[in-house]
Amino acid sequence: MGRQIHLAAHFPGVNNTTVWADPASGSQIDFASFAHLARTAERGKFDFFFLAEGLRLREMKGRIHDLDVMGRPESLTVLAALAGVTTHLGLAATVNSTFNEPYELARRLATLDHLSDGRAAWNVVTSWDAFTGENFRRGGYLAEADRYNRAREMLQTARELWDSWDDGAILADRESGRFVAADQGAFRHAGPQFDISGVFGTPRPPQGHPVIIQAGDSEEGREFAASDADVIFSRHSVLEEARAFFKDVKSRLAKYGRRPDDLKILPAVTAVVADTDAEAVEEAARIRRAQVSAPTALAFVEGVWGRDLSGYDADGPLPDLDPDPGEGVSRGRAQFRGDRAAVARRWRELSEARGGLTIRELVIEATGRQTFVGAPGTVAEQMDDYVQTRGSDGFILVPHLTPTGLDAFVDRVVPLLQERGSLRADYTGATLRDHLGLSGPRRPSVREKDA
Amino acid sequence: MTHLHLAVALDGAGWHPGAWRDPLARPAELFGARYWADLAAEAERGFLDFLTFEDALAVQSSRWEGPDGRTDQVRGRLDAVLVAARLAAVTSAIGLVPTTSTTHTEPFHVAIGIASLDHATSGRAGWRPQVSGKAADALHFGRRTLPVFAPEEYGTGAVAEVVAGLFGEAADAVEAVRRLWDSWEDDAIIRDTDTGRYVDRAKLHYIDFEGRHFSVRGPSITPRPPQGQPLITALAHDVVPYEFAARSADVVYVTPHSVADAHTIVGAVREAERTVGRTGAPLRVFADLVVFLGPAAADRKDALDELDGAPYTSDALVFTGTADDLADLLSSWQETGIEGFRLRPGALPRDLHHITRDLVPALQARGAFRGAYAEDVLRTRLGLARPANRYAPAP
Ligand SMILES: Cc1cc2nc3c(=O)[nH]c(=O)nc-3n(C[C@H](O)[C@H](O)[C@H](O)COP(=O)(O)O)c2cc1C
């Protein structure tokens, strides 16, 4: 049997992936939408359902960005509710490590794991900016360089808290009158980020530790994933790049005493499925045009150029101005954090190389592409090859429609992957760790280790 | 007799620390979803107004000062907001009211959590903000230190100042949360395909809350919840918390021990409302009672007391007796201006079953309780209007 494909479903959120103007697009906030997508993913035997997070509404030019879906629920709350309408599907919450405290976050994640019988995952993100910090007690004090220091220590502390209870500590033994084993929950953590002590109030979660996902891409991010994560959510979906990323990250594991299979690499991808390859290609192009309307295209270019370009025509050429080297006009977005001038240069070159792409054509070209496009058989074959040739361990599918965006994939492609033997016909385990083929938590309870 | 409101407070195996040893208890299941789902289903069969979920950012203890190391009582708890959320899709009518700390949490996170619970339940969410005054709990966060003091010292000297500070911060937290809930107008999502705008940003509002302990810029990331403002409830035993409730809450839980006491407390609540200049609907006053119901209730309590090693006492009156006796008591208290009751079952699920299967029919027979759910959303069930949005222009 070949390598098994791991699949996850991303609930489409606050960016221009979501084609909210499509007549088939439903509510982005009603629970029914979350339930539909989660049930669809479970029908497709996906490993998990994934929610992103952003703790401040995005802004453009000092005003709330109004072109994309805005608004979403708190991840852990909606996932706890989804635990009531699913039975096997993993439930992955993106939760920021900068604007949370370990005691509270560790118990919320442990709670989700208890309430779902071992299906919880935490995508540890490290956004640090003062802009987001304005919504929190700590404000924006954290320097960019410190964000992974805090993330690492946050995760380490959370693990200490989860480990502060033994597995099986709840005895509930009427005969002996003992509800709980002795000395549960005591912890003391003294580090640069957290100096805390006391008794943790929540029994060890069923998975020991919820599954840890990491999404950063920098050198530090890759090391963090190699040392500490179970899954990496990658943005490298183009096959050659994905293979390079796969090789790079997997090669980092050995020095942490880990095997390549201990970290699953799952890039965010799209799948456009139609009756024929030609129809799918046409549909994929239609979706890209819908994702990048004229105002959205201009907003992207403004984000890169760092200035107001509202006088420009999206169907005309790129501005001949140079990018503004200042602060920029886009806030609350992970993109374009780096060197905007370099991005602008690349975009200009790309436009010229293609014989002068318009602003909108360029943005369609430069900001994303459809990963798998074709008839069901084509898509299944491409996906399978991608995983067999070590582009990834599987995929996080990002649909462009809420909540029905994965229906066609699950109905038409999943059975073909199952026929190929690359996707499970049914769940073989109960927990998310089981689905991902991960052995128990990376560390046993410290207390067991001592014993 | 007019209709009364009935809520039940869920906590572990019940409020008696020995409740897990009741023969009908399900102590091995306290950390699993099925237990909570079964309790909620039972409560819905009795048409109860809402359930509350206790919580604390600490382990339970028989000592106020901190953990006691006991192994013969329930220890360990799940996050109340998530327990409530887990029940969203498996219940259809009952209100769900989790507790959170206002001392150690971020108002922004709490606001979006409760708003999300309201979205997931189509308008059945509430919130019980609670102050955490214990020095030991503050060490779990390491951000501030609180002095060690005993509950008796609450109103005295330097402690009074600390307590007033904690309640001031709680009022700030509620204000920030309420503003965040209003930070989206109801019709902020426009999906205007002509202009390509998903939201009308004129209907999204920065809240710019500045308090002594925190500031919040806003807007929320979560659209305005279905109720506009989920129901806010607070437990109060004294003037400072009465005033907190009068400033911040829709419902106050109080703990009278007699009819006369109930009179006095209702008076004190109304006085607090005047002191803080409350506008809008007066507080709905609910009395809290711990209840052991059924013909052998007192014996059951005694047996649990014996197993636990001490007679159980509570801030609230501990009632033991039949459902009919309790129905009598509730109606006599109702005449003092108390509009509802939050019953704390001594042992679960047993005393909840007595509430839904004996007390509710007894009240129905007196014409004092509903026989079906009528209102879809929790606020409406309590006779509270959907609040206008403070940021929206008057219509
Ligand atoms: C695929 C992907 C998804 C991400 N999703 C989120 C998210 O939902 N919320 C968030 O705050 N940050 C998100 N991030 C941002 C990362 O957590 C991280 O802060 C960012 O990538 C910068 O870290 P780096 O320098 O290591 O790349 C995501 C990043 C990637 C690559």
mmCIF file of C-alpha atoms in Angstrom, chain A residues 179-334:
data_model
loop_
_atom_site.group_PDB
_atom_site.id
_atom_site.type_symbol
_atom_site.label_atom_id
_atom_site.label_comp_id
_atom_site.label_asym_id
_atom_site.label_seq_id
_atom_site.Cartn_x
_atom_site.Cartn_y
_atom_site.Cartn_z
ATOM 1 C CA PHE A 179 -12.611 10.252 43.862
ATOM 2 C CA VAL A 180 -9.171 11.223 42.691
ATOM 3 C CA ALA A 181 -5.608 9.971 43.061
ATOM 4 C CA ALA A 182 -3.411 11.924 45.442
ATOM 5 C CA ASP A 183 -1.342 14.966 44.506
ATOM 6 C CA GLN A 184 -2.825 15.794 41.133
ATOM 7 C CA GLY A 185 -2.226 19.042 39.313
ATOM 8 C CA ALA A 186 0.662 20.551 41.264
ATOM 9 C CA PHE A 187 2.873 22.650 39.004
ATOM 10 C CA ARG A 188 5.591 25.226 39.169
ATOM 11 C CA HIS A 189 6.950 26.924 36.079
ATOM 12 C CA ALA A 190 9.510 29.682 36.311
ATOM 13 C CA GLY A 191 10.746 30.989 32.982
ATOM 14 C CA PRO A 192 11.347 34.258 31.201
ATOM 15 C CA GLN A 193 7.743 34.435 29.943
ATOM 16 C CA PHE A 194 5.775 32.819 32.737
ATOM 17 C CA ASP A 195 6.380 32.503 36.441
ATOM 18 C CA ILE A 196 3.404 30.566 37.721
ATOM 19 C CA SER A 197 2.610 27.920 40.285
ATOM 20 C CA GLY A 198 -0.289 26.194 41.972
ATOM 21 C CA VAL A 199 -2.661 23.387 41.117
ATOM 22 C CA PHE A 200 -4.012 22.851 37.614
ATOM 23 C CA GLY A 201 -7.757 22.310 37.703
ATOM 24 C CA THR A 202 -8.421 19.974 34.770
ATOM 25 C CA PRO A 203 -7.624 16.256 34.453
ATOM 26 C CA ARG A 204 -5.194 15.124 31.770
ATOM 27 C CA PRO A 205 -6.940 15.147 28.407
ATOM 28 C CA PRO A 206 -7.700 11.876 26.601
ATOM 29 C CA GLN A 207 -4.924 12.378 24.033
ATOM 30 C CA GLY A 208 -2.471 13.308 26.771
ATOM 31 C CA HIS A 209 -1.670 16.379 24.783
ATOM 32 C CA PRO A 210 -3.954 17.747 22.104
ATOM 33 C CA VAL A 211 -2.349 17.545 18.661
ATOM 34 C CA ILE A 212 -0.037 20.498 18.028
ATOM 35 C CA ILE A 213 -0.123 22.291 14.670
ATOM 36 C CA GLN A 214 2.304 24.968 13.562
ATOM 37 C CA ALA A 215 1.842 27.356 10.678
ATOM 38 C CA GLY A 216 4.798 29.714 10.584
ATOM 39 C CA ASP A 217 7.266 29.597 7.744
ATOM 40 C CA SER A 218 10.362 31.431 8.923
ATOM 41 C CA GLU A 219 13.555 29.689 9.985
ATOM 42 C CA GLU A 220 12.385 29.938 13.586
ATOM 43 C CA GLY A 221 8.959 28.685 12.640
ATOM 44 C CA ARG A 222 10.397 25.623 10.916
ATOM 45 C CA GLU A 223 12.590 24.785 13.887
ATOM 46 C CA PHE A 224 9.654 25.189 16.224
ATOM 47 C CA ALA A 225 7.625 22.810 14.074
ATOM 48 C CA ALA A 226 10.491 20.301 13.871
ATOM 49 C CA SER A 227 11.020 20.264 17.608
ATOM 50 C CA ASP A 228 7.464 20.558 18.855
ATOM 51 C CA ALA A 229 4.635 20.151 16.366
ATOM 52 C CA ASP A 230 2.674 17.119 15.196
ATOM 53 C CA VAL A 231 1.384 18.800 12.042
ATOM 54 C CA ILE A 232 2.675 21.690 10.010
ATOM 55 C CA PHE A 233 0.180 23.765 8.077
ATOM 56 C CA SER A 234 2.233 24.825 5.080
ATOM 57 C CA ARG A 235 1.593 27.500 2.519
ATOM 58 C CA HIS A 236 3.835 25.757 -0.028
ATOM 59 C CA SER A 237 1.434 24.023 -2.354
ATOM 60 C CA VAL A 238 3.191 24.190 -5.722
ATOM 61 C CA LEU A 239 4.693 20.733 -6.087
ATOM 62 C CA GLU A 240 8.391 21.533 -6.572
ATOM 63 C CA GLU A 241 8.377 24.093 -3.755
ATOM 64 C CA ALA A 242 6.348 21.747 -1.599
ATOM 65 C CA ARG A 243 8.879 18.961 -2.082
ATOM 66 C CA ALA A 244 11.706 21.267 -1.096
ATOM 67 C CA PHE A 245 9.802 22.379 1.976
ATOM 68 C CA PHE A 246 8.941 18.792 2.842
ATOM 69 C CA LYS A 247 12.565 17.735 2.568
ATOM 70 C CA ASP A 248 13.809 20.697 4.531
ATOM 71 C CA VAL A 249 11.406 20.337 7.422
ATOM 72 C CA LYS A 250 11.611 16.550 7.643
ATOM 73 C CA SER A 251 15.398 16.737 7.706
ATOM 74 C CA ARG A 252 15.229 18.936 10.796
ATOM 75 C CA LEU A 253 13.481 16.295 12.889
ATOM 76 C CA ALA A 254 16.381 13.951 13.575
ATOM 77 C CA LYS A 255 18.248 16.411 15.711
ATOM 78 C CA TYR A 256 15.272 16.484 18.052
ATOM 79 C CA GLY A 257 15.227 12.704 18.254
ATOM 80 C CA ARG A 258 12.152 12.476 16.083
ATOM 81 C CA ARG A 259 11.275 10.341 13.084
ATOM 82 C CA PRO A 260 10.139 11.886 9.797
ATOM 83 C CA ASP A 261 6.646 10.500 10.311
ATOM 84 C CA ASP A 262 6.260 12.256 13.648
ATOM 85 C CA LEU A 263 5.469 15.520 11.864
ATOM 86 C CA LYS A 264 2.820 15.562 9.157
ATOM 87 C CA ILE A 265 3.165 18.247 6.533
ATOM 88 C CA LEU A 266 -0.128 19.481 5.137
ATOM 89 C CA PRO A 267 -0.191 22.370 2.674
ATOM 90 C CA ALA A 268 -3.300 24.459 2.128
ATOM 91 C CA VAL A 269 -4.697 23.536 -1.286
ATOM 92 C CA THR A 270 -7.783 23.913 -3.422
ATOM 93 C CA ALA A 271 -9.568 21.384 -5.579
ATOM 94 C CA VAL A 272 -11.851 22.282 -8.464
ATOM 95 C CA VAL A 273 -13.810 19.276 -9.648
ATOM 96 C CA ALA A 274 -16.034 19.158 -12.738
ATOM 97 C CA ASP A 275 -17.271 16.550 -15.198
ATOM 98 C CA THR A 276 -14.359 17.068 -17.551
ATOM 99 C CA ASP A 277 -10.885 18.486 -17.215
ATOM 100 C CA ALA A 278 -11.758 21.303 -19.593
ATOM 101 C CA GLU A 279 -14.823 22.311 -17.626
ATOM 102 C CA ALA A 280 -12.805 22.279 -14.423
ATOM 103 C CA VAL A 281 -10.144 24.536 -15.943
ATOM 104 C CA GLU A 282 -12.835 26.970 -16.986
ATOM 105 C CA GLU A 283 -14.477 26.801 -13.553
ATOM 106 C CA ALA A 284 -11.127 27.370 -11.830
ATOM 107 C CA ALA A 285 -10.550 30.499 -13.883
ATOM 108 C CA ARG A 286 -14.057 31.699 -13.111
ATOM 109 C CA ILE A 287 -13.439 31.215 -9.386
ATOM 110 C CA ARG A 288 -10.176 33.156 -9.518
ATOM 111 C CA ARG A 289 -11.922 36.066 -11.252
ATOM 112 C CA ALA A 290 -14.645 35.992 -8.624
ATOM 113 C CA GLN A 291 -12.049 35.951 -5.855
ATOM 114 C CA VAL A 292 -10.243 38.934 -7.285
ATOM 115 C CA SER A 293 -12.805 41.584 -8.100
ATOM 116 C CA ALA A 294 -11.555 44.945 -9.374
ATOM 117 C CA PRO A 295 -11.689 46.563 -5.899
ATOM 118 C CA THR A 296 -9.986 43.526 -4.344
ATOM 119 C CA ALA A 297 -7.224 43.668 -6.945
ATOM 120 C CA LEU A 298 -6.618 47.330 -6.209
ATOM 121 C CA ALA A 299 -6.583 46.637 -2.484
ATOM 122 C CA PHE A 300 -3.904 43.993 -2.965
ATOM 123 C CA VAL A 301 -1.723 46.310 -4.974
ATOM 124 C CA GLU A 302 -2.238 49.062 -2.438
ATOM 125 C CA GLY A 303 -1.136 46.586 0.232
ATOM 126 C CA VAL A 304 2.113 45.923 -1.606
ATOM 127 C CA TRP A 305 2.742 49.477 -2.749
ATOM 128 C CA GLY A 306 1.870 50.750 0.704
ATOM 129 C CA ARG A 307 -0.122 53.650 -0.622
ATOM 130 C CA ASP A 308 -3.523 54.800 -1.741
ATOM 131 C CA LEU A 309 -4.008 53.890 -5.409
ATOM 132 C CA SER A 310 -7.722 54.522 -5.597
ATOM 133 C CA GLY A 311 -7.267 56.648 -8.715
ATOM 134 C CA TYR A 312 -5.979 53.638 -10.674
ATOM 135 C CA ASP A 313 -7.968 51.385 -12.941
ATOM 136 C CA ALA A 314 -7.836 47.706 -12.005
ATOM 137 C CA ASP A 315 -8.056 46.880 -15.688
ATOM 138 C CA GLY A 316 -5.116 49.122 -16.474
ATOM 139 C CA PRO A 317 -1.374 48.765 -15.941
ATOM 140 C CA LEU A 318 0.449 48.675 -12.612
ATOM 141 C CA PRO A 319 1.228 52.083 -11.122
ATOM 142 C CA ASP A 320 4.575 53.465 -12.253
ATOM 143 C CA LEU A 321 5.106 54.879 -8.759
ATOM 144 C CA ASP A 322 7.568 53.259 -6.421
ATOM 145 C CA PRO A 323 6.207 51.566 -3.306
ATOM 146 C CA ASP A 324 6.051 53.741 -0.217
ATOM 147 C CA PRO A 325 8.761 52.464 2.118
ATOM 148 C CA GLY A 326 6.778 53.543 5.175
ATOM 149 C CA GLU A 327 4.441 51.649 7.480
ATOM 150 C CA GLY A 328 2.090 50.398 4.805
ATOM 151 C CA VAL A 329 -1.655 50.649 4.499
ATOM 152 C CA SER A 330 -2.737 47.103 5.308
ATOM 153 C CA ARG A 331 -3.042 45.901 8.879
ATOM 154 C CA GLY A 332 -4.028 42.642 10.506
ATOM 155 C CA ARG A 333 -2.901 40.535 7.581
ATOM 156 C CA ALA A 334 -0.092 37.963 7.733
#
